[in-house]
Amino acid sequence: MKAGIHPEYREVVFQDVTSDFQFLTRSTLGSKESVKWEDGNEYPLIKIDISSASHPFYTGKHKIMDTGGRVDKFRKRYAK
């Protein structure tokens, strides 16, 4: 690998702003904000809109669409 062309890969904290869920991982993203983590160290804080704690698929609150009804409506509309 060439030296000096890759971004810095470091530990950061991602925070879901809708549920206040936080997790520590490694990323190349940076931030001007920082947060003190459970281990006592300070890490850059990246705020995200949705995570596994708030996504409808993972929380079990997703809606199932009635595709059969839409197909029947299409067939009635364009029947010859």
PDB file of N, CA, C and O in Angstrom:
ATOM      1  N   MET A   1       0.833  -1.189   0.000  1.00  0.00           N
ATOM      2  CA  MET A   1       0.000   0.000   0.000  1.00  0.00           C
ATOM      3  C   MET A   1       0.875   1.249   0.000  1.00  0.00           C
ATOM      4  O   MET A   1       1.917   1.273   0.642  1.00  0.00           O
ATOM      5  N   LYS A   2       0.392   2.251  -0.673  1.00  0.00           N
ATOM      6  CA  LYS A   2       1.108   3.525  -0.665  1.00  0.00           C
ATOM      7  C   LYS A   2       0.871   4.236   0.660  1.00  0.00           C
ATOM      8  O   LYS A   2      -0.238   4.249   1.195  1.00  0.00           O
ATOM      9  N   ALA A   3       1.895   4.852   1.169  1.00  0.00           N
ATOM     10  CA  ALA A   3       1.792   5.580   2.431  1.00  0.00           C
ATOM     11  C   ALA A   3       1.196   6.961   2.195  1.00  0.00           C
ATOM     12  O   ALA A   3       1.457   7.607   1.177  1.00  0.00           O
ATOM     13  N   GLY A   4       0.360   7.415   3.127  1.00  0.00           N
ATOM     14  CA  GLY A   4      -0.157   8.773   3.100  1.00  0.00           C
ATOM     15  C   GLY A   4      -1.389   9.013   2.238  1.00  0.00           C
ATOM     16  O   GLY A   4      -1.836  10.144   2.134  1.00  0.00           O
ATOM     17  N   ILE A   5      -1.940   7.985   1.596  1.00  0.00           N
ATOM     18  CA  ILE A   5      -3.114   8.213   0.752  1.00  0.00           C
ATOM     19  C   ILE A   5      -4.414   7.675   1.379  1.00  0.00           C
ATOM     20  O   ILE A   5      -5.489   7.956   0.901  1.00  0.00           O
ATOM     21  N   HIS A   6      -4.298   6.922   2.465  1.00  0.00           N
ATOM     22  CA  HIS A   6      -5.471   6.329   3.090  1.00  0.00           C
ATOM     23  C   HIS A   6      -5.939   7.174   4.268  1.00  0.00           C
ATOM     24  O   HIS A   6      -5.133   7.727   5.004  1.00  0.00           O
ATOM     25  N   PRO A   7      -7.273   7.262   4.474  1.00  0.00           N
ATOM     26  CA  PRO A   7      -7.770   8.030   5.618  1.00  0.00           C
ATOM     27  C   PRO A   7      -7.456   7.305   6.932  1.00  0.00           C
ATOM     28  O   PRO A   7      -7.241   6.095   6.959  1.00  0.00           O
ATOM     29  N   GLU A   8      -7.445   8.063   7.999  1.00  0.00           N
ATOM     30  CA  GLU A   8      -7.152   7.503   9.320  1.00  0.00           C
ATOM     31  C   GLU A   8      -8.313   6.621   9.771  1.00  0.00           C
ATOM     32  O   GLU A   8      -9.471   7.032   9.742  1.00  0.00           O
ATOM     33  N   TYR A   9      -8.024   5.410  10.179  1.00  0.00           N
ATOM     34  CA  TYR A   9      -9.026   4.445  10.642  1.00  0.00           C
ATOM     35  C   TYR A   9      -8.935   4.387  12.158  1.00  0.00           C
ATOM     36  O   TYR A   9      -7.937   3.949  12.718  1.00  0.00           O
ATOM     37  N   ARG A  10      -9.979   4.875  12.840  1.00  0.00           N
ATOM     38  CA  ARG A  10      -9.918   5.012  14.295  1.00  0.00           C
ATOM     39  C   ARG A  10     -11.259   4.628  14.913  1.00  0.00           C
ATOM     40  O   ARG A  10     -12.249   4.435  14.225  1.00  0.00           O
ATOM     41  N   GLU A  11     -11.277   4.551  16.219  1.00  0.00           N
ATOM     42  CA  GLU A  11     -12.511   4.228  16.935  1.00  0.00           C
ATOM     43  C   GLU A  11     -13.377   5.470  17.041  1.00  0.00           C
ATOM     44  O   GLU A  11     -12.883   6.558  17.348  1.00  0.00           O
ATOM     45  N   VAL A  12     -14.688   5.308  16.769  1.00  0.00           N
ATOM     46  CA  VAL A  12     -15.664   6.388  16.871  1.00  0.00           C
ATOM     47  C   VAL A  12     -16.933   5.835  17.513  1.00  0.00           C
ATOM     48  O   VAL A  12     -17.176   4.626  17.518  1.00  0.00           O
ATOM     49  N   VAL A  13     -17.752   6.735  18.036  1.00  0.00           N
ATOM     50  CA  VAL A  13     -19.042   6.365  18.625  1.00  0.00           C
ATOM     51  C   VAL A  13     -20.138   6.863  17.693  1.00  0.00           C
ATOM     52  O   VAL A  13     -20.157   8.033  17.314  1.00  0.00           O
ATOM     53  N   PHE A  14     -21.032   5.957  17.299  1.00  0.00           N
ATOM     54  CA  PHE A  14     -22.208   6.314  16.518  1.00  0.00           C
ATOM     55  C   PHE A  14     -23.388   6.418  17.464  1.00  0.00           C
ATOM     56  O   PHE A  14     -23.592   5.534  18.304  1.00  0.00           O
ATOM     57  N   GLN A  15     -24.169   7.498  17.343  1.00  0.00           N
ATOM     58  CA  GLN A  15     -25.332   7.712  18.201  1.00  0.00           C
ATOM     59  C   GLN A  15     -26.571   7.858  17.342  1.00  0.00           C
ATOM     60  O   GLN A  15     -26.625   8.698  16.456  1.00  0.00           O
ATOM     61  N   ASP A  16     -27.586   7.027  17.612  1.00  0.00           N
ATOM     62  CA  ASP A  16     -28.882   7.132  16.954  1.00  0.00           C
ATOM     63  C   ASP A  16     -29.646   8.246  17.659  1.00  0.00           C
ATOM     64  O   ASP A  16     -29.960   8.139  18.844  1.00  0.00           O
ATOM     65  N   VAL A  17     -29.953   9.328  16.945  1.00  0.00           N
ATOM     66  CA  VAL A  17     -30.573  10.497  17.575  1.00  0.00           C
ATOM     67  C   VAL A  17     -32.035  10.269  17.938  1.00  0.00           C
ATOM     68  O   VAL A  17     -32.573  10.970  18.786  1.00  0.00           O
ATOM     69  N   THR A  18     -32.695   9.276  17.320  1.00  0.00           N
ATOM     70  CA  THR A  18     -34.102   9.029  17.640  1.00  0.00           C
ATOM     71  C   THR A  18     -34.284   8.166  18.873  1.00  0.00           C
ATOM     72  O   THR A  18     -35.294   8.277  19.553  1.00  0.00           O
ATOM     73  N   SER A  19     -33.300   7.317  19.191  1.00  0.00           N
ATOM     74  CA  SER A  19     -33.460   6.428  20.343  1.00  0.00           C
ATOM     75  C   SER A  19     -32.330   6.545  21.363  1.00  0.00           C
ATOM     76  O   SER A  19     -32.321   5.826  22.353  1.00  0.00           O
ATOM     77  N   ASP A  20     -31.375   7.433  21.153  1.00  0.00           N
ATOM     78  CA  ASP A  20     -30.215   7.625  22.036  1.00  0.00           C
ATOM     79  C   ASP A  20     -29.398   6.351  22.214  1.00  0.00           C
ATOM     80  O   ASP A  20     -28.716   6.175  23.211  1.00  0.00           O
ATOM     81  N   PHE A  21     -29.452   5.433  21.264  1.00  0.00           N
ATOM     82  CA  PHE A  21     -28.642   4.219  21.259  1.00  0.00           C
ATOM     83  C   PHE A  21     -27.261   4.571  20.740  1.00  0.00           C
ATOM     84  O   PHE A  21     -27.127   5.277  19.747  1.00  0.00           O
ATOM     85  N   GLN A  22     -26.225   4.121  21.429  1.00  0.00           N
ATOM     86  CA  GLN A  22     -24.852   4.414  21.021  1.00  0.00           C
ATOM     87  C   GLN A  22     -24.059   3.125  20.921  1.00  0.00           C
ATOM     88  O   GLN A  22     -24.296   2.182  21.684  1.00  0.00           O
ATOM     89  N   PHE A  23     -23.126   3.092  19.976  1.00  0.00           N
ATOM     90  CA  PHE A  23     -22.218   1.957  19.888  1.00  0.00           C
ATOM     91  C   PHE A  23     -20.847   2.433  19.416  1.00  0.00           C
ATOM     92  O   PHE A  23     -20.727   3.394  18.675  1.00  0.00           O
ATOM     93  N   LEU A  24     -19.840   1.729  19.892  1.00  0.00           N
ATOM     94  CA  LEU A  24     -18.454   2.047  19.587  1.00  0.00           C
ATOM     95  C   LEU A  24     -17.964   1.098  18.502  1.00  0.00           C
ATOM     96  O   LEU A  24     -18.142  -0.111  18.603  1.00  0.00           O
ATOM     97  N   THR A  25     -17.392   1.654  17.459  1.00  0.00           N
ATOM     98  CA  THR A  25     -16.845   0.855  16.373  1.00  0.00           C
ATOM     99  C   THR A  25     -15.693   1.617  15.741  1.00  0.00           C
ATOM    100  O   THR A  25     -15.349   2.709  16.177  1.00  0.00           O
ATOM    101  N   ARG A  26     -15.118   1.056  14.697  1.00  0.00           N
ATOM    102  CA  ARG A  26     -14.022   1.726  14.000  1.00  0.00           C
ATOM    103  C   ARG A  26     -14.526   2.259  12.673  1.00  0.00           C
ATOM    104  O   ARG A  26     -15.356   1.636  12.020  1.00  0.00           O
ATOM    105  N   SER A  27     -14.036   3.439  12.285  1.00  0.00           N
ATOM    106  CA  SER A  27     -14.478   4.076  11.061  1.00  0.00           C
ATOM    107  C   SER A  27     -13.437   5.094  10.605  1.00  0.00           C
ATOM    108  O   SER A  27     -12.575   5.510  11.374  1.00  0.00           O
ATOM    109  N   THR A  28     -13.579   5.508   9.344  1.00  0.00           N
ATOM    110  CA  THR A  28     -12.723   6.572   8.822  1.00  0.00           C
ATOM    111  C   THR A  28     -13.393   7.934   8.954  1.00  0.00           C
ATOM    112  O   THR A  28     -12.771   8.947   8.664  1.00  0.00           O
ATOM    113  N   LEU A  29     -14.655   7.958   9.371  1.00  0.00           N
ATOM    114  CA  LEU A  29     -15.366   9.221   9.547  1.00  0.00           C
ATOM    115  C   LEU A  29     -14.798   9.991  10.729  1.00  0.00           C
ATOM    116  O   LEU A  29     -14.361   9.408  11.716  1.00  0.00           O
ATOM    117  N   GLY A  30     -14.863  11.297  10.628  1.00  0.00           N
ATOM    118  CA  GLY A  30     -14.410  12.156  11.710  1.00  0.00           C
ATOM    119  C   GLY A  30     -15.516  13.116  12.116  1.00  0.00           C
ATOM    120  O   GLY A  30     -16.511  13.267  11.414  1.00  0.00           O
ATOM    121  N   SER A  31     -15.354  13.743  13.247  1.00  0.00           N
ATOM    122  CA  SER A  31     -16.359  14.677  13.731  1.00  0.00           C
ATOM    123  C   SER A  31     -15.700  15.700  14.646  1.00  0.00           C
ATOM    124  O   SER A  31     -14.677  15.423  15.278  1.00  0.00           O
ATOM    125  N   LYS A  32     -16.313  16.875  14.716  1.00  0.00           N
ATOM    126  CA  LYS A  32     -15.829  17.900  15.630  1.00  0.00           C
ATOM    127  C   LYS A  32     -16.347  17.649  17.041  1.00  0.00           C
ATOM    128  O   LYS A  32     -15.774  18.134  18.006  1.00  0.00           O
ATOM    129  N   GLU A  33     -17.455  16.898  17.160  1.00  0.00           N
ATOM    130  CA  GLU A  33     -18.017  16.567  18.469  1.00  0.00           C
ATOM    131  C   GLU A  33     -17.336  15.327  19.022  1.00  0.00           C
ATOM    132  O   GLU A  33     -16.861  14.483  18.272  1.00  0.00           O
ATOM    133  N   SER A  34     -17.313  15.234  20.334  1.00  0.00           N
ATOM    134  CA  SER A  34     -16.753  14.045  20.973  1.00  0.00           C
ATOM    135  C   SER A  34     -17.617  13.678  22.170  1.00  0.00           C
ATOM    136  O   SER A  34     -18.395  14.485  22.672  1.00  0.00           O
ATOM    137  N   VAL A  35     -17.468  12.438  22.615  1.00  0.00           N
ATOM    138  CA  VAL A  35     -18.249  11.941  23.733  1.00  0.00           C
ATOM    139  C   VAL A  35     -17.352  11.052  24.591  1.00  0.00           C
ATOM    140  O   VAL A  35     -16.445  10.392  24.087  1.00  0.00           O
ATOM    141  N   LYS A  36     -17.603  11.075  25.889  1.00  0.00           N
ATOM    142  CA  LYS A  36     -16.849  10.224  26.800  1.00  0.00           C
ATOM    143  C   LYS A  36     -17.551   8.869  26.851  1.00  0.00           C
ATOM    144  O   LYS A  36     -18.745   8.789  27.130  1.00  0.00           O
ATOM    145  N   TRP A  37     -16.826   7.805  26.549  1.00  0.00           N
ATOM    146  CA  TRP A  37     -17.394   6.454  26.483  1.00  0.00           C
ATOM    147  C   TRP A  37     -17.271   5.767  27.835  1.00  0.00           C
ATOM    148  O   TRP A  37     -16.663   6.289  28.761  1.00  0.00           O
ATOM    149  N   GLU A  38     -17.860   4.584  27.970  1.00  0.00           N
ATOM    150  CA  GLU A  38     -17.903   3.833  29.227  1.00  0.00           C
ATOM    151  C   GLU A  38     -16.518   3.483  29.766  1.00  0.00           C
ATOM    152  O   GLU A  38     -16.346   3.321  30.975  1.00  0.00           O
ATOM    153  N   ASP A  39     -15.539   3.359  28.886  1.00  0.00           N
ATOM    154  CA  ASP A  39     -14.185   3.009  29.321  1.00  0.00           C
ATOM    155  C   ASP A  39     -13.382   4.216  29.810  1.00  0.00           C
ATOM    156  O   ASP A  39     -12.227   4.089  30.198  1.00  0.00           O
ATOM    157  N   GLY A  40     -13.999   5.405  29.783  1.00  0.00           N
ATOM    158  CA  GLY A  40     -13.346   6.618  30.260  1.00  0.00           C
ATOM    159  C   GLY A  40     -12.618   7.399  29.189  1.00  0.00           C
ATOM    160  O   GLY A  40     -12.168   8.511  29.439  1.00  0.00           O
ATOM    161  N   ASN A  41     -12.494   6.850  27.999  1.00  0.00           N
ATOM    162  CA  ASN A  41     -11.816   7.549  26.899  1.00  0.00           C
ATOM    163  C   ASN A  41     -12.808   8.408  26.131  1.00  0.00           C
ATOM    164  O   ASN A  41     -14.008   8.159  26.137  1.00  0.00           O
ATOM    165  N   GLU A  42     -12.274   9.415  25.439  1.00  0.00           N
ATOM    166  CA  GLU A  42     -13.104  10.288  24.612  1.00  0.00           C
ATOM    167  C   GLU A  42     -12.931   9.909  23.146  1.00  0.00           C
ATOM    168  O   GLU A  42     -11.818   9.715  22.679  1.00  0.00           O
ATOM    169  N   TYR A  43     -14.078   9.789  22.443  1.00  0.00           N
ATOM    170  CA  TYR A  43     -14.075   9.381  21.043  1.00  0.00           C
ATOM    171  C   TYR A  43     -14.886  10.376  20.219  1.00  0.00           C
ATOM    172  O   TYR A  43     -15.813  11.004  20.749  1.00  0.00           O
ATOM    173  N   PRO A  44     -14.598  10.502  18.925  1.00  0.00           N
ATOM    174  CA  PRO A  44     -15.432  11.342  18.056  1.00  0.00           C
ATOM    175  C   PRO A  44     -16.861  10.795  18.015  1.00  0.00           C
ATOM    176  O   PRO A  44     -17.074   9.587  18.035  1.00  0.00           O
ATOM    177  N   LEU A  45     -17.842  11.687  17.964  1.00  0.00           N
ATOM    178  CA  LEU A  45     -19.254  11.308  17.975  1.00  0.00           C
ATOM    179  C   LEU A  45     -19.855  11.568  16.600  1.00  0.00           C
ATOM    180  O   LEU A  45     -19.813  12.687  16.096  1.00  0.00           O
ATOM    181  N   ILE A  46     -20.426  10.514  15.989  1.00  0.00           N
ATOM    182  CA  ILE A  46     -21.110  10.616  14.708  1.00  0.00           C
ATOM    183  C   ILE A  46     -22.587  10.381  14.968  1.00  0.00           C
ATOM    184  O   ILE A  46     -22.970   9.331  15.486  1.00  0.00           O
ATOM    185  N   LYS A  47     -23.434  11.364  14.641  1.00  0.00           N
ATOM    186  CA  LYS A  47     -24.877  11.234  14.855  1.00  0.00           C
ATOM    187  C   LYS A  47     -25.530  10.690  13.590  1.00  0.00           C
ATOM    188  O   LYS A  47     -25.276  11.179  12.494  1.00  0.00           O
ATOM    189  N   ILE A  48     -26.377   9.667  13.761  1.00  0.00           N
ATOM    190  CA  ILE A  48     -27.073   9.047  12.640  1.00  0.00           C
ATOM    191  C   ILE A  48     -28.574   9.079  12.892  1.00  0.00           C
ATOM    192  O   ILE A  48     -29.025   9.161  14.030  1.00  0.00           O
ATOM    193  N   ASP A  49     -29.363   9.042  11.811  1.00  0.00           N
ATOM    194  CA  ASP A  49     -30.814   9.134  11.921  1.00  0.00           C
ATOM    195  C   ASP A  49     -31.468   7.806  12.255  1.00  0.00           C
ATOM    196  O   ASP A  49     -32.515   7.776  12.899  1.00  0.00           O
ATOM    197  N   ILE A  50     -30.882   6.719  11.814  1.00  0.00           N
ATOM    198  CA  ILE A  50     -31.518   5.425  12.012  1.00  0.00           C
ATOM    199  C   ILE A  50     -30.458   4.351  12.233  1.00  0.00           C
ATOM    200  O   ILE A  50     -29.380   4.408  11.654  1.00  0.00           O
ATOM    201  N   SER A  51     -30.760   3.420  13.128  1.00  0.00           N
ATOM    202  CA  SER A  51     -29.863   2.300  13.415  1.00  0.00           C
ATOM    203  C   SER A  51     -30.720   1.071  13.681  1.00  0.00           C
ATOM    204  O   SER A  51     -31.943   1.097  13.539  1.00  0.00           O
ATOM    205  N   SER A  52     -30.095  -0.001  14.113  1.00  0.00           N
ATOM    206  CA  SER A  52     -30.857  -1.215  14.407  1.00  0.00           C
ATOM    207  C   SER A  52     -31.808  -1.015  15.580  1.00  0.00           C
ATOM    208  O   SER A  52     -32.787  -1.742  15.721  1.00  0.00           O
ATOM    209  N   ALA A  53     -31.569  -0.012  16.424  1.00  0.00           N
ATOM    210  CA  ALA A  53     -32.441   0.253  17.570  1.00  0.00           C
ATOM    211  C   ALA A  53     -33.713   0.990  17.172  1.00  0.00           C
ATOM    212  O   ALA A  53     -34.708   0.945  17.903  1.00  0.00           O
ATOM    213  N   SER A  54     -33.715   1.645  16.014  1.00  0.00           N
ATOM    214  CA  SER A  54     -34.895   2.415  15.626  1.00  0.00           C
ATOM    215  C   SER A  54     -35.471   2.020  14.271  1.00  0.00           C
ATOM    216  O   SER A  54     -36.534   2.493  13.899  1.00  0.00           O
ATOM    217  N   HIS A  55     -34.785   1.162  13.518  1.00  0.00           N
ATOM    218  CA  HIS A  55     -35.282   0.760  12.197  1.00  0.00           C
ATOM    219  C   HIS A  55     -36.492  -0.159  12.356  1.00  0.00           C
ATOM    220  O   HIS A  55     -36.461  -1.096  13.149  1.00  0.00           O
ATOM    221  N   PRO A  56     -37.586   0.100  11.632  1.00  0.00           N
ATOM    222  CA  PRO A  56     -38.801  -0.710  11.780  1.00  0.00           C
ATOM    223  C   PRO A  56     -38.604  -2.196  11.530  1.00  0.00           C
ATOM    224  O   PRO A  56     -39.245  -3.020  12.153  1.00  0.00           O
ATOM    225  N   PHE A  57     -37.715  -2.567  10.635  1.00  0.00           N
ATOM    226  CA  PHE A  57     -37.493  -3.990  10.356  1.00  0.00           C
ATOM    227  C   PHE A  57     -36.915  -4.709  11.570  1.00  0.00           C
ATOM    228  O   PHE A  57     -37.331  -5.806  11.916  1.00  0.00           O
ATOM    229  N   TYR A  58     -35.966  -4.078  12.254  1.00  0.00           N
ATOM    230  CA  TYR A  58     -35.300  -4.721  13.382  1.00  0.00           C
ATOM    231  C   TYR A  58     -36.103  -4.612  14.672  1.00  0.00           C
ATOM    232  O   TYR A  58     -35.943  -5.428  15.571  1.00  0.00           O
ATOM    233  N   THR A  59     -36.950  -3.610  14.796  1.00  0.00           N
ATOM    234  CA  THR A  59     -37.751  -3.459  16.013  1.00  0.00           C
ATOM    235  C   THR A  59     -39.057  -4.233  15.941  1.00  0.00           C
ATOM    236  O   THR A  59     -39.749  -4.362  16.938  1.00  0.00           O
ATOM    237  N   GLY A  60     -39.426  -4.751  14.767  1.00  0.00           N
ATOM    238  CA  GLY A  60     -40.661  -5.522  14.622  1.00  0.00           C
ATOM    239  C   GLY A  60     -41.889  -4.658  14.439  1.00  0.00           C
ATOM    240  O   GLY A  60     -43.011  -5.130  14.547  1.00  0.00           O
ATOM    241  N   LYS A  61     -41.717  -3.390  14.137  1.00  0.00           N
ATOM    242  CA  LYS A  61     -42.846  -2.468  13.987  1.00  0.00           C
ATOM    243  C   LYS A  61     -43.088  -2.088  12.532  1.00  0.00           C
ATOM    244  O   LYS A  61     -43.694  -1.079  12.248  1.00  0.00           O
ATOM    245  N   HIS A  62     -42.621  -2.924  11.597  1.00  0.00           N
ATOM    246  CA  HIS A  62     -42.796  -2.596  10.184  1.00  0.00           C
ATOM    247  C   HIS A  62     -44.177  -3.035   9.711  1.00  0.00           C
ATOM    248  O   HIS A  62     -44.798  -3.917  10.289  1.00  0.00           O
ATOM    249  N   LYS A  63     -44.640  -2.388   8.681  1.00  0.00           N
ATOM    250  CA  LYS A  63     -45.952  -2.674   8.112  1.00  0.00           C
ATOM    251  C   LYS A  63     -45.773  -3.542   6.880  1.00  0.00           C
ATOM    252  O   LYS A  63     -44.887  -3.322   6.075  1.00  0.00           O
ATOM    253  N   ILE A  64     -46.654  -4.525   6.732  1.00  0.00           N
ATOM    254  CA  ILE A  64     -46.624  -5.382   5.558  1.00  0.00           C
ATOM    255  C   ILE A  64     -47.626  -4.834   4.554  1.00  0.00           C
ATOM    256  O   ILE A  64     -48.798  -4.630   4.868  1.00  0.00           O
ATOM    257  N   MET A  65     -47.149  -4.584   3.346  1.00  0.00           N
ATOM    258  CA  MET A  65     -48.009  -4.019   2.312  1.00  0.00           C
ATOM    259  C   MET A  65     -48.863  -5.114   1.685  1.00  0.00           C
ATOM    260  O   MET A  65     -48.425  -6.244   1.525  1.00  0.00           O
ATOM    261  N   ASP A  66     -50.077  -4.763   1.328  1.00  0.00           N
ATOM    262  CA  ASP A  66     -50.985  -5.689   0.672  1.00  0.00           C
ATOM    263  C   ASP A  66     -50.730  -5.622  -0.827  1.00  0.00           C
ATOM    264  O   ASP A  66     -51.351  -4.844  -1.538  1.00  0.00           O
ATOM    265  N   THR A  67     -49.819  -6.457  -1.307  1.00  0.00           N
ATOM    266  CA  THR A  67     -49.481  -6.419  -2.732  1.00  0.00           C
ATOM    267  C   THR A  67     -50.573  -7.055  -3.570  1.00  0.00           C
ATOM    268  O   THR A  67     -50.762  -6.686  -4.719  1.00  0.00           O
ATOM    269  N   GLY A  68     -51.299  -8.015  -3.015  1.00  0.00           N
ATOM    270  CA  GLY A  68     -52.383  -8.652  -3.763  1.00  0.00           C
ATOM    271  C   GLY A  68     -53.465  -7.657  -4.133  1.00  0.00           C
ATOM    272  O   GLY A  68     -53.995  -7.666  -5.242  1.00  0.00           O
ATOM    273  N   GLY A  69     -53.805  -6.775  -3.250  1.00  0.00           N
ATOM    274  CA  GLY A  69     -54.815  -5.757  -3.523  1.00  0.00           C
ATOM    275  C   GLY A  69     -54.381  -4.795  -4.603  1.00  0.00           C
ATOM    276  O   GLY A  69     -55.179  -4.372  -5.436  1.00  0.00           O
ATOM    277  N   ARG A  70     -53.133  -4.467  -4.655  1.00  0.00           N
ATOM    278  CA  ARG A  70     -52.631  -3.559  -5.681  1.00  0.00           C
ATOM    279  C   ARG A  70     -52.636  -4.222  -7.051  1.00  0.00           C
ATOM    280  O   ARG A  70     -52.935  -3.584  -8.051  1.00  0.00           O
ATOM    281  N   VAL A  71     -52.317  -5.505  -7.081  1.00  0.00           N
ATOM    282  CA  VAL A  71     -52.331  -6.218  -8.357  1.00  0.00           C
ATOM    283  C   VAL A  71     -53.750  -6.312  -8.895  1.00  0.00           C
ATOM    284  O   VAL A  71     -54.002  -6.090 -10.085  1.00  0.00           O
ATOM    285  N   ASP A  72     -54.710  -6.631  -8.026  1.00  0.00           N
ATOM    286  CA  ASP A  72     -56.110  -6.706  -8.455  1.00  0.00           C
ATOM    287  C   ASP A  72     -56.614  -5.357  -8.952  1.00  0.00           C
ATOM    288  O   ASP A  72     -57.336  -5.282  -9.957  1.00  0.00           O
ATOM    289  N   LYS A  73     -56.232  -4.291  -8.288  1.00  0.00           N
ATOM    290  CA  LYS A  73     -56.633  -2.945  -8.701  1.00  0.00           C
ATOM    291  C   LYS A  73     -56.050  -2.623 -10.080  1.00  0.00           C
ATOM    292  O   LYS A  73     -56.738  -2.054 -10.930  1.00  0.00           O
ATOM    293  N   PHE A  74     -54.809  -3.002 -10.313  1.00  0.00           N
ATOM    294  CA  PHE A  74     -54.168  -2.783 -11.614  1.00  0.00           C
ATOM    295  C   PHE A  74     -54.893  -3.561 -12.699  1.00  0.00           C
ATOM    296  O   PHE A  74     -55.167  -3.032 -13.780  1.00  0.00           O
ATOM    297  N   ARG A  75     -55.225  -4.812 -12.426  1.00  0.00           N
ATOM    298  CA  ARG A  75     -55.912  -5.636 -13.413  1.00  0.00           C
ATOM    299  C   ARG A  75     -57.291  -5.100 -13.749  1.00  0.00           C
ATOM    300  O   ARG A  75     -57.715  -5.128 -14.897  1.00  0.00           O
ATOM    301  N   LYS A  76     -58.013  -4.603 -12.738  1.00  0.00           N
ATOM    302  CA  LYS A  76     -59.350  -4.036 -12.997  1.00  0.00           C
ATOM    303  C   LYS A  76     -59.236  -2.760 -13.834  1.00  0.00           C
ATOM    304  O   LYS A  76     -60.042  -2.523 -14.709  1.00  0.00           O
ATOM    305  N   ARG A  77     -58.243  -1.962 -13.560  1.00  0.00           N
ATOM    306  CA  ARG A  77     -58.078  -0.689 -14.250  1.00  0.00           C
ATOM    307  C   ARG A  77     -57.734  -0.898 -15.720  1.00  0.00           C
ATOM    308  O   ARG A  77     -58.212  -0.181 -16.587  1.00  0.00           O
ATOM    309  N   TYR A  78     -56.878  -1.865 -16.022  1.00  0.00           N
ATOM    310  CA  TYR A  78     -56.393  -2.041 -17.378  1.00  0.00           C
ATOM    311  C   TYR A  78     -56.943  -3.287 -18.072  1.00  0.00           C
ATOM    312  O   TYR A  78     -56.380  -3.741 -19.058  1.00  0.00           O
ATOM    313  N   ALA A  79     -58.043  -3.835 -17.558  1.00  0.00           N
ATOM    314  CA  ALA A  79     -58.655  -5.017 -18.199  1.00  0.00           C
ATOM    315  C   ALA A  79     -59.288  -4.615 -19.517  1.00  0.00           C
ATOM    316  O   ALA A  79     -59.878  -3.547 -19.660  1.00  0.00           O
ATOM    317  N   LYS A  80     -59.177  -5.484 -20.527  1.00  0.00           N
ATOM    318  CA  LYS A  80     -59.733  -5.166 -21.851  1.00  0.00           C
ATOM    319  C   LYS A  80     -60.991  -5.939 -22.082  1.00  0.00           C
ATOM    320  O   LYS A  80     -61.236  -6.997 -21.702  1.00  0.00           O
TER     321      LYS A  80
END
